[in-house]
Amino acid sequence: MSHVLASLDSRCWELQLKNDVMHGHLALLQKVQKVVNQCQIARQADEELLRRLQSLCDELRAQRVEAELQLVEIEGDNRRTTDRMREELVERVNRCLRNYTRLEVAVQDRITLRELEIRVADLISGDSRSRRRVAKRLDAFQARSRDAIANLKAEVTAVLRRLGLRSRAEDWSGRDVVRGRPSHMRHSR
């Protein structure tokens, strides 16, 4: 009997060891299961976050496309406005140049008329002192007229440069004063 008891004790001892090992495995398995559950919860949270981020990215892409379309539209509006303003500016400059040319011709006509008046007066008066006085007046009048034309040229050139029309300003500053009467006025009666 003692042999049976020893065998049973040994068997009981083995079963106790196996039971302790099984409890250790079970505790470890429960910990692993808990970690797996936490990982699944974390994965689900990550997937939800990924879905939200994807949705946000899609929304931002749509907003970017809309912003690009608005930018294209605004750039087109700006280009049209710039073109319109440039055309208006060119028209104003051309009008200014035409008016300046008319003024230049009118001044030249007045100078020519004044010269003729002085010559007639000189021929009528006949004395040398009167002629000298007339010549001085004529010289003074011509000097004032040249100064007025030079000032007008400088003003037009400065305006053209301020408007960014540098090549026109250079062309304009190099122009000679129109001499004589314009051809369309010479032939009129």
Short mmCIF file of N, CA and C in Angstrom, two decimals, residues 14-167:
data_model
loop_
_atom_site.label_atom_id
_atom_site.label_comp_id
_atom_site.label_asym_id
_atom_site.label_seq_id
_atom_site.Cartn_x
_atom_site.Cartn_y
_atom_site.Cartn_z
N GLU A 14 2.56 15.32 -9.75
CA GLU A 14 2.65 15.61 -11.19
C GLU A 14 1.42 16.38 -11.65
N LEU A 15 0.26 15.91 -11.18
CA LEU A 15 -0.97 16.61 -11.57
C LEU A 15 -0.98 18.03 -11.00
N GLN A 16 -0.46 18.18 -9.79
CA GLN A 16 -0.39 19.52 -9.19
C GLN A 16 0.52 20.41 -10.02
N LEU A 17 1.66 19.88 -10.46
CA LEU A 17 2.59 20.65 -11.30
C LEU A 17 1.93 21.00 -12.63
N LYS A 18 1.27 20.02 -13.24
CA LYS A 18 0.59 20.27 -14.51
C LYS A 18 -0.51 21.31 -14.33
N ASN A 19 -1.22 21.20 -13.18
CA ASN A 19 -2.29 22.16 -12.90
C ASN A 19 -1.70 23.57 -12.75
N ASP A 20 -0.55 23.67 -12.04
CA ASP A 20 0.10 24.99 -11.88
C ASP A 20 0.55 25.55 -13.24
N VAL A 21 1.11 24.67 -14.06
CA VAL A 21 1.54 25.09 -15.41
C VAL A 21 0.33 25.54 -16.21
N MET A 22 -0.77 24.75 -16.12
CA MET A 22 -1.98 25.10 -16.86
C MET A 22 -2.54 26.44 -16.38
N HIS A 23 -2.49 26.68 -15.06
CA HIS A 23 -2.96 27.97 -14.54
C HIS A 23 -2.07 29.10 -15.06
N GLY A 24 -0.74 28.84 -15.13
CA GLY A 24 0.19 29.85 -15.69
C GLY A 24 -0.13 30.13 -17.15
N HIS A 25 -0.36 29.02 -17.91
CA HIS A 25 -0.72 29.19 -19.34
C HIS A 25 -2.04 29.93 -19.47
N LEU A 26 -2.99 29.57 -18.60
CA LEU A 26 -4.30 30.21 -18.66
C LEU A 26 -4.19 31.70 -18.34
N ALA A 27 -3.39 32.05 -17.33
CA ALA A 27 -3.19 33.46 -16.98
C ALA A 27 -2.51 34.20 -18.13
N LEU A 28 -1.50 33.53 -18.73
CA LEU A 28 -0.81 34.13 -19.88
C LEU A 28 -1.76 34.28 -21.05
N LEU A 29 -2.59 33.25 -21.28
CA LEU A 29 -3.56 33.30 -22.37
C LEU A 29 -4.56 34.42 -22.14
N GLN A 30 -4.97 34.61 -20.89
CA GLN A 30 -5.91 35.69 -20.59
C GLN A 30 -5.26 37.06 -20.84
N LYS A 31 -3.97 37.19 -20.47
CA LYS A 31 -3.26 38.44 -20.73
C LYS A 31 -3.12 38.69 -22.23
N VAL A 32 -2.77 37.62 -22.96
CA VAL A 32 -2.64 37.74 -24.42
C VAL A 32 -3.98 38.12 -25.03
N GLN A 33 -5.06 37.47 -24.56
CA GLN A 33 -6.40 37.79 -25.07
C GLN A 33 -6.75 39.25 -24.79
N LYS A 34 -6.38 39.72 -23.60
CA LYS A 34 -6.65 41.11 -23.25
C LYS A 34 -5.89 42.05 -24.19
N VAL A 35 -4.61 41.73 -24.45
CA VAL A 35 -3.79 42.54 -25.37
C VAL A 35 -4.38 42.49 -26.78
N VAL A 36 -4.82 41.29 -27.21
CA VAL A 36 -5.43 41.14 -28.54
C VAL A 36 -6.69 42.00 -28.62
N ASN A 37 -7.51 41.95 -27.57
CA ASN A 37 -8.73 42.79 -27.56
C ASN A 37 -8.38 44.27 -27.64
N GLN A 38 -7.36 44.68 -26.87
CA GLN A 38 -6.94 46.08 -26.92
C GLN A 38 -6.41 46.45 -28.31
N CYS A 39 -5.67 45.53 -28.92
CA CYS A 39 -5.16 45.77 -30.28
C CYS A 39 -6.30 45.90 -31.28
N GLN A 40 -7.32 45.04 -31.14
CA GLN A 40 -8.47 45.13 -32.04
C GLN A 40 -9.19 46.46 -31.86
N ILE A 41 -9.36 46.88 -30.60
CA ILE A 41 -10.01 48.17 -30.35
C ILE A 41 -9.17 49.30 -30.94
N ALA A 42 -7.84 49.22 -30.75
CA ALA A 42 -6.94 50.25 -31.30
C ALA A 42 -6.99 50.24 -32.83
N ARG A 43 -7.02 49.03 -33.43
CA ARG A 43 -7.09 48.92 -34.89
C ARG A 43 -8.38 49.52 -35.41
N GLN A 44 -9.50 49.22 -34.72
CA GLN A 44 -10.78 49.79 -35.13
C GLN A 44 -10.75 51.32 -35.02
N ALA A 45 -10.14 51.83 -33.94
CA ALA A 45 -10.03 53.28 -33.78
C ALA A 45 -9.15 53.87 -34.89
N ASP A 46 -8.04 53.16 -35.21
CA ASP A 46 -7.17 53.62 -36.30
C ASP A 46 -7.90 53.61 -37.63
N GLU A 47 -8.68 52.55 -37.88
CA GLU A 47 -9.44 52.48 -39.13
C GLU A 47 -10.46 53.61 -39.21
N GLU A 48 -11.12 53.90 -38.09
CA GLU A 48 -12.09 55.00 -38.06
C GLU A 48 -11.38 56.34 -38.31
N LEU A 49 -10.23 56.51 -37.65
CA LEU A 49 -9.44 57.73 -37.87
C LEU A 49 -8.99 57.84 -39.32
N LEU A 50 -8.56 56.72 -39.90
CA LEU A 50 -8.15 56.70 -41.30
C LEU A 50 -9.31 57.07 -42.21
N ARG A 51 -10.51 56.54 -41.92
CA ARG A 51 -11.69 56.90 -42.72
C ARG A 51 -11.98 58.40 -42.62
N ARG A 52 -11.91 58.93 -41.40
CA ARG A 52 -12.16 60.37 -41.22
C ARG A 52 -11.11 61.21 -41.95
N LEU A 53 -9.84 60.78 -41.83
CA LEU A 53 -8.78 61.52 -42.53
C LEU A 53 -8.94 61.45 -44.04
N GLN A 54 -9.34 60.27 -44.54
CA GLN A 54 -9.57 60.12 -45.98
C GLN A 54 -10.71 61.04 -46.43
N SER A 55 -11.77 61.08 -45.62
CA SER A 55 -12.90 61.95 -45.93
C SER A 55 -12.46 63.41 -45.92
N LEU A 56 -11.65 63.78 -44.93
CA LEU A 56 -11.14 65.15 -44.85
C LEU A 56 -10.26 65.47 -46.05
N CYS A 57 -9.40 64.52 -46.45
CA CYS A 57 -8.55 64.71 -47.63
C CYS A 57 -9.39 64.92 -48.88
N ASP A 58 -10.43 64.10 -49.03
CA ASP A 58 -11.32 64.25 -50.19
C ASP A 58 -11.97 65.63 -50.20
N GLU A 59 -12.41 66.06 -49.02
CA GLU A 59 -13.05 67.38 -48.91
C GLU A 59 -12.04 68.50 -49.25
N LEU A 60 -10.81 68.35 -48.73
CA LEU A 60 -9.78 69.36 -49.01
C LEU A 60 -9.40 69.36 -50.49
N ARG A 61 -9.36 68.18 -51.12
CA ARG A 61 -9.08 68.13 -52.56
C ARG A 61 -10.17 68.86 -53.34
N ALA A 62 -11.42 68.62 -52.95
CA ALA A 62 -12.54 69.30 -53.62
C ALA A 62 -12.43 70.82 -53.43
N GLN A 63 -12.06 71.24 -52.21
CA GLN A 63 -11.91 72.68 -51.96
C GLN A 63 -10.76 73.25 -52.78
N ARG A 64 -9.66 72.48 -52.91
CA ARG A 64 -8.53 72.94 -53.71
C ARG A 64 -8.93 73.10 -55.17
N VAL A 65 -9.67 72.13 -55.70
CA VAL A 65 -10.12 72.22 -57.09
C VAL A 65 -11.00 73.46 -57.27
N GLU A 66 -11.90 73.67 -56.31
CA GLU A 66 -12.78 74.85 -56.38
C GLU A 66 -11.96 76.14 -56.30
N ALA A 67 -10.95 76.16 -55.41
CA ALA A 67 -10.10 77.35 -55.28
C ALA A 67 -9.30 77.59 -56.56
N GLU A 68 -8.82 76.51 -57.19
CA GLU A 68 -8.08 76.66 -58.45
C GLU A 68 -8.98 77.22 -59.54
N LEU A 69 -10.23 76.74 -59.58
CA LEU A 69 -11.18 77.28 -60.57
C LEU A 69 -11.45 78.75 -60.31
N GLN A 70 -11.61 79.12 -59.04
CA GLN A 70 -11.83 80.53 -58.71
C GLN A 70 -10.60 81.36 -59.07
N LEU A 71 -9.40 80.80 -58.84
CA LEU A 71 -8.18 81.51 -59.18
C LEU A 71 -8.09 81.75 -60.68
N VAL A 72 -8.41 80.73 -61.47
CA VAL A 72 -8.41 80.88 -62.93
C VAL A 72 -9.39 81.96 -63.34
N GLU A 73 -10.57 81.95 -62.73
CA GLU A 73 -11.58 82.96 -63.05
C GLU A 73 -11.10 84.36 -62.66
N ILE A 74 -10.50 84.49 -61.48
CA ILE A 74 -10.00 85.80 -61.03
C ILE A 74 -8.86 86.27 -61.92
N GLU A 75 -7.96 85.34 -62.28
CA GLU A 75 -6.86 85.72 -63.18
C GLU A 75 -7.40 86.18 -64.52
N GLY A 76 -8.43 85.51 -65.03
CA GLY A 76 -9.05 85.94 -66.28
C GLY A 76 -9.66 87.32 -66.14
N ASP A 77 -10.37 87.55 -65.02
CA ASP A 77 -10.95 88.88 -64.78
C ASP A 77 -9.85 89.94 -64.70
N ASN A 78 -8.77 89.61 -63.98
CA ASN A 78 -7.66 90.56 -63.86
C ASN A 78 -7.03 90.84 -65.22
N ARG A 79 -6.85 89.79 -66.03
CA ARG A 79 -6.26 89.97 -67.35
C ARG A 79 -7.15 90.85 -68.22
N ARG A 80 -8.48 90.59 -68.16
CA ARG A 80 -9.40 91.42 -68.95
C ARG A 80 -9.39 92.87 -68.46
N THR A 81 -9.36 93.04 -67.14
CA THR A 81 -9.32 94.40 -66.59
C THR A 81 -8.03 95.10 -66.99
N THR A 82 -6.92 94.38 -66.91
CA THR A 82 -5.63 94.96 -67.30
C THR A 82 -5.64 95.33 -68.78
N ASP A 83 -6.14 94.44 -69.62
CA ASP A 83 -6.21 94.73 -71.05
C ASP A 83 -7.08 95.95 -71.31
N ARG A 84 -8.25 96.01 -70.64
CA ARG A 84 -9.15 97.14 -70.84
C ARG A 84 -8.48 98.44 -70.38
N MET A 85 -7.81 98.38 -69.21
CA MET A 85 -7.15 99.58 -68.71
C MET A 85 -6.00 100.00 -69.63
N ARG A 86 -5.27 99.02 -70.17
CA ARG A 86 -4.18 99.33 -71.09
C ARG A 86 -4.73 99.99 -72.35
N GLU A 87 -5.84 99.45 -72.87
CA GLU A 87 -6.45 100.05 -74.06
C GLU A 87 -6.92 101.47 -73.77
N GLU A 88 -7.55 101.67 -72.59
CA GLU A 88 -8.00 103.02 -72.23
C GLU A 88 -6.81 103.96 -72.09
N LEU A 89 -5.73 103.46 -71.49
CA LEU A 89 -4.54 104.28 -71.31
C LEU A 89 -3.92 104.65 -72.65
N VAL A 90 -3.83 103.67 -73.55
CA VAL A 90 -3.29 103.95 -74.88
C VAL A 90 -4.16 104.98 -75.59
N GLU A 91 -5.48 104.84 -75.46
CA GLU A 91 -6.39 105.80 -76.09
C GLU A 91 -6.19 107.19 -75.50
N ARG A 92 -6.04 107.28 -74.18
CA ARG A 92 -5.82 108.58 -73.55
C ARG A 92 -4.49 109.19 -73.99
N VAL A 93 -3.45 108.36 -74.06
CA VAL A 93 -2.14 108.86 -74.51
C VAL A 93 -2.23 109.32 -75.95
N ASN A 94 -2.89 108.53 -76.80
CA ASN A 94 -3.04 108.93 -78.20
C ASN A 94 -3.80 110.25 -78.31
N ARG A 95 -4.87 110.38 -77.51
CA ARG A 95 -5.65 111.63 -77.52
C ARG A 95 -4.76 112.79 -77.08
N CYS A 96 -3.96 112.55 -76.05
CA CYS A 96 -3.04 113.58 -75.55
C CYS A 96 -2.04 113.97 -76.63
N LEU A 97 -1.50 112.97 -77.32
CA LEU A 97 -0.53 113.24 -78.39
C LEU A 97 -1.18 114.02 -79.53
N ARG A 98 -2.42 113.64 -79.88
CA ARG A 98 -3.12 114.38 -80.95
C ARG A 98 -3.36 115.83 -80.54
N ASN A 99 -3.80 116.02 -79.29
CA ASN A 99 -4.03 117.39 -78.81
C ASN A 99 -2.74 118.19 -78.77
N TYR A 100 -1.67 117.53 -78.34
CA TYR A 100 -0.38 118.22 -78.31
C TYR A 100 0.04 118.62 -79.72
N THR A 101 -0.14 117.72 -80.68
CA THR A 101 0.23 118.03 -82.06
C THR A 101 -0.60 119.20 -82.57
N ARG A 102 -1.90 119.17 -82.29
CA ARG A 102 -2.75 120.30 -82.71
C ARG A 102 -2.27 121.60 -82.08
N LEU A 103 -1.95 121.54 -80.79
CA LEU A 103 -1.46 122.73 -80.10
C LEU A 103 -0.15 123.20 -80.70
N GLU A 104 0.72 122.25 -80.99
CA GLU A 104 2.01 122.58 -81.58
C GLU A 104 1.82 123.28 -82.93
N VAL A 105 0.92 122.75 -83.75
CA VAL A 105 0.62 123.36 -85.06
C VAL A 105 0.01 124.74 -84.87
N ALA A 106 -0.91 124.87 -83.90
CA ALA A 106 -1.54 126.17 -83.66
C ALA A 106 -0.51 127.20 -83.21
N VAL A 107 0.41 126.81 -82.32
CA VAL A 107 1.46 127.73 -81.88
C VAL A 107 2.33 128.14 -83.05
N GLN A 108 2.69 127.16 -83.87
CA GLN A 108 3.52 127.46 -85.04
C GLN A 108 2.78 128.39 -85.99
N ASP A 109 1.47 128.18 -86.16
CA ASP A 109 0.67 129.07 -87.01
C ASP A 109 0.66 130.49 -86.44
N ARG A 110 0.52 130.59 -85.10
CA ARG A 110 0.53 131.92 -84.47
C ARG A 110 1.89 132.60 -84.64
N ILE A 111 2.96 131.80 -84.52
CA ILE A 111 4.29 132.37 -84.72
C ILE A 111 4.43 132.89 -86.14
N THR A 112 4.01 132.09 -87.10
CA THR A 112 4.09 132.50 -88.50
C THR A 112 3.25 133.75 -88.74
N LEU A 113 2.04 133.78 -88.20
CA LEU A 113 1.17 134.94 -88.35
C LEU A 113 1.80 136.17 -87.71
N ARG A 114 2.37 135.99 -86.52
CA ARG A 114 3.01 137.11 -85.83
C ARG A 114 4.19 137.62 -86.64
N GLU A 115 4.98 136.70 -87.20
CA GLU A 115 6.10 137.11 -88.05
C GLU A 115 5.61 137.95 -89.21
N LEU A 116 4.54 137.51 -89.85
CA LEU A 116 3.99 138.27 -90.99
C LEU A 116 3.49 139.64 -90.54
N GLU A 117 2.81 139.70 -89.40
CA GLU A 117 2.32 140.98 -88.88
C GLU A 117 3.48 141.93 -88.61
N ILE A 118 4.54 141.41 -88.02
CA ILE A 118 5.70 142.25 -87.71
C ILE A 118 6.36 142.73 -88.99
N ARG A 119 6.49 141.86 -89.96
CA ARG A 119 7.09 142.26 -91.25
C ARG A 119 6.25 143.36 -91.91
N VAL A 120 4.94 143.17 -91.88
CA VAL A 120 4.07 144.19 -92.48
C VAL A 120 4.23 145.51 -91.73
N ALA A 121 4.22 145.44 -90.41
CA ALA A 121 4.39 146.67 -89.62
C ALA A 121 5.74 147.30 -89.91
N ASP A 122 6.77 146.47 -90.04
CA ASP A 122 8.11 146.96 -90.35
C ASP A 122 8.13 147.65 -91.69
N LEU A 123 7.50 147.03 -92.66
CA LEU A 123 7.47 147.62 -94.00
C LEU A 123 6.70 148.93 -94.00
N ILE A 124 5.65 149.00 -93.22
CA ILE A 124 4.83 150.21 -93.17
C ILE A 124 5.59 151.32 -92.45
N SER A 125 6.22 151.03 -91.34
CA SER A 125 6.86 152.08 -90.54
C SER A 125 8.10 152.64 -91.22
N GLY A 126 8.98 151.83 -91.66
CA GLY A 126 10.11 152.27 -92.43
C GLY A 126 11.31 152.76 -91.64
N ASP A 127 11.21 153.29 -90.43
CA ASP A 127 12.39 153.81 -89.75
C ASP A 127 13.16 152.67 -89.07
N SER A 128 14.46 152.86 -88.90
CA SER A 128 15.32 151.79 -88.41
C SER A 128 15.10 151.49 -86.93
N ARG A 129 14.78 152.51 -86.12
CA ARG A 129 14.54 152.28 -84.71
C ARG A 129 13.31 151.40 -84.52
N SER A 130 12.30 151.65 -85.29
CA SER A 130 11.08 150.84 -85.24
C SER A 130 11.38 149.41 -85.66
N ARG A 131 12.22 149.28 -86.66
CA ARG A 131 12.58 147.93 -87.14
C ARG A 131 13.35 147.16 -86.06
N ARG A 132 14.27 147.84 -85.37
CA ARG A 132 15.02 147.18 -84.30
C ARG A 132 14.08 146.74 -83.17
N ARG A 133 13.15 147.61 -82.82
CA ARG A 133 12.18 147.29 -81.78
C ARG A 133 11.33 146.09 -82.19
N VAL A 134 10.89 146.10 -83.46
CA VAL A 134 10.09 144.99 -83.98
C VAL A 134 10.91 143.70 -83.97
N ALA A 135 12.17 143.79 -84.35
CA ALA A 135 13.04 142.60 -84.38
C ALA A 135 13.22 142.04 -82.97
N LYS A 136 13.41 142.94 -81.97
CA LYS A 136 13.55 142.48 -80.59
C LYS A 136 12.27 141.80 -80.11
N ARG A 137 11.14 142.40 -80.43
CA ARG A 137 9.87 141.79 -80.04
C ARG A 137 9.70 140.42 -80.69
N LEU A 138 10.03 140.37 -81.97
CA LEU A 138 9.92 139.09 -82.69
C LEU A 138 10.82 138.04 -82.05
N ASP A 139 12.06 138.42 -81.74
CA ASP A 139 12.98 137.48 -81.10
C ASP A 139 12.45 137.02 -79.74
N ALA A 140 11.93 137.96 -78.95
CA ALA A 140 11.38 137.60 -77.64
C ALA A 140 10.18 136.68 -77.80
N PHE A 141 9.30 136.99 -78.77
CA PHE A 141 8.12 136.15 -79.00
C PHE A 141 8.53 134.74 -79.44
N GLN A 142 9.51 134.65 -80.34
CA GLN A 142 9.98 133.35 -80.79
C GLN A 142 10.61 132.56 -79.63
N ALA A 143 11.38 133.25 -78.79
CA ALA A 143 12.01 132.57 -77.65
C ALA A 143 10.95 132.03 -76.70
N ARG A 144 9.92 132.85 -76.41
CA ARG A 144 8.84 132.38 -75.53
C ARG A 144 8.11 131.20 -76.15
N SER A 145 7.87 131.27 -77.46
CA SER A 145 7.17 130.17 -78.14
C SER A 145 8.00 128.89 -78.09
N ARG A 146 9.31 129.01 -78.33
CA ARG A 146 10.18 127.82 -78.27
C ARG A 146 10.19 127.24 -76.85
N ASP A 147 10.25 128.13 -75.84
CA ASP A 147 10.22 127.66 -74.45
C ASP A 147 8.91 126.95 -74.14
N ALA A 148 7.80 127.51 -74.62
CA ALA A 148 6.49 126.89 -74.38
C ALA A 148 6.43 125.51 -75.02
N ILE A 149 6.94 125.40 -76.25
CA ILE A 149 6.93 124.10 -76.95
C ILE A 149 7.85 123.12 -76.22
N ALA A 150 9.02 123.59 -75.78
CA ALA A 150 9.95 122.71 -75.05
C ALA A 150 9.32 122.23 -73.74
N ASN A 151 8.63 123.13 -73.04
CA ASN A 151 7.95 122.73 -71.79
C ASN A 151 6.86 121.71 -72.06
N LEU A 152 6.08 121.92 -73.12
CA LEU A 152 5.04 120.95 -73.47
C LEU A 152 5.65 119.60 -73.79
N LYS A 153 6.75 119.62 -74.55
CA LYS A 153 7.42 118.36 -74.89
C LYS A 153 7.88 117.64 -73.63
N ALA A 154 8.49 118.39 -72.71
CA ALA A 154 8.99 117.79 -71.47
C ALA A 154 7.84 117.21 -70.65
N GLU A 155 6.72 117.92 -70.58
CA GLU A 155 5.56 117.42 -69.83
C GLU A 155 5.00 116.14 -70.45
N VAL A 156 4.85 116.13 -71.78
CA VAL A 156 4.32 114.94 -72.45
C VAL A 156 5.28 113.76 -72.26
N THR A 157 6.59 114.01 -72.39
CA THR A 157 7.57 112.94 -72.19
C THR A 157 7.51 112.40 -70.77
N ALA A 158 7.39 113.29 -69.78
CA ALA A 158 7.31 112.85 -68.38
C ALA A 158 6.05 112.02 -68.15
N VAL A 159 4.93 112.45 -68.72
CA VAL A 159 3.67 111.70 -68.57
C VAL A 159 3.81 110.32 -69.19
N LEU A 160 4.38 110.25 -70.38
CA LEU A 160 4.55 108.96 -71.06
C LEU A 160 5.45 108.03 -70.24
N ARG A 161 6.50 108.57 -69.65
CA ARG A 161 7.39 107.73 -68.83
C ARG A 161 6.67 107.25 -67.58
N ARG A 162 5.89 108.14 -66.92
CA ARG A 162 5.14 107.73 -65.73
C ARG A 162 4.14 106.63 -66.06
N LEU A 163 3.60 106.67 -67.27
CA LEU A 163 2.62 105.66 -67.67
C LEU A 163 3.29 104.37 -68.11
N GLY A 164 4.61 104.35 -68.12
CA GLY A 164 5.32 103.12 -68.50
C GLY A 164 5.46 102.96 -70.00
N LEU A 165 5.27 104.02 -70.75
CA LEU A 165 5.39 103.97 -72.21
C LEU A 165 6.73 104.59 -72.59
N ARG A 166 7.82 103.98 -72.10
CA ARG A 166 9.16 104.53 -72.26
C ARG A 166 9.54 104.70 -73.74
N SER A 167 9.22 103.72 -74.59
CA SER A 167 9.61 103.83 -76.00
C SER A 167 8.88 104.99 -76.66
#
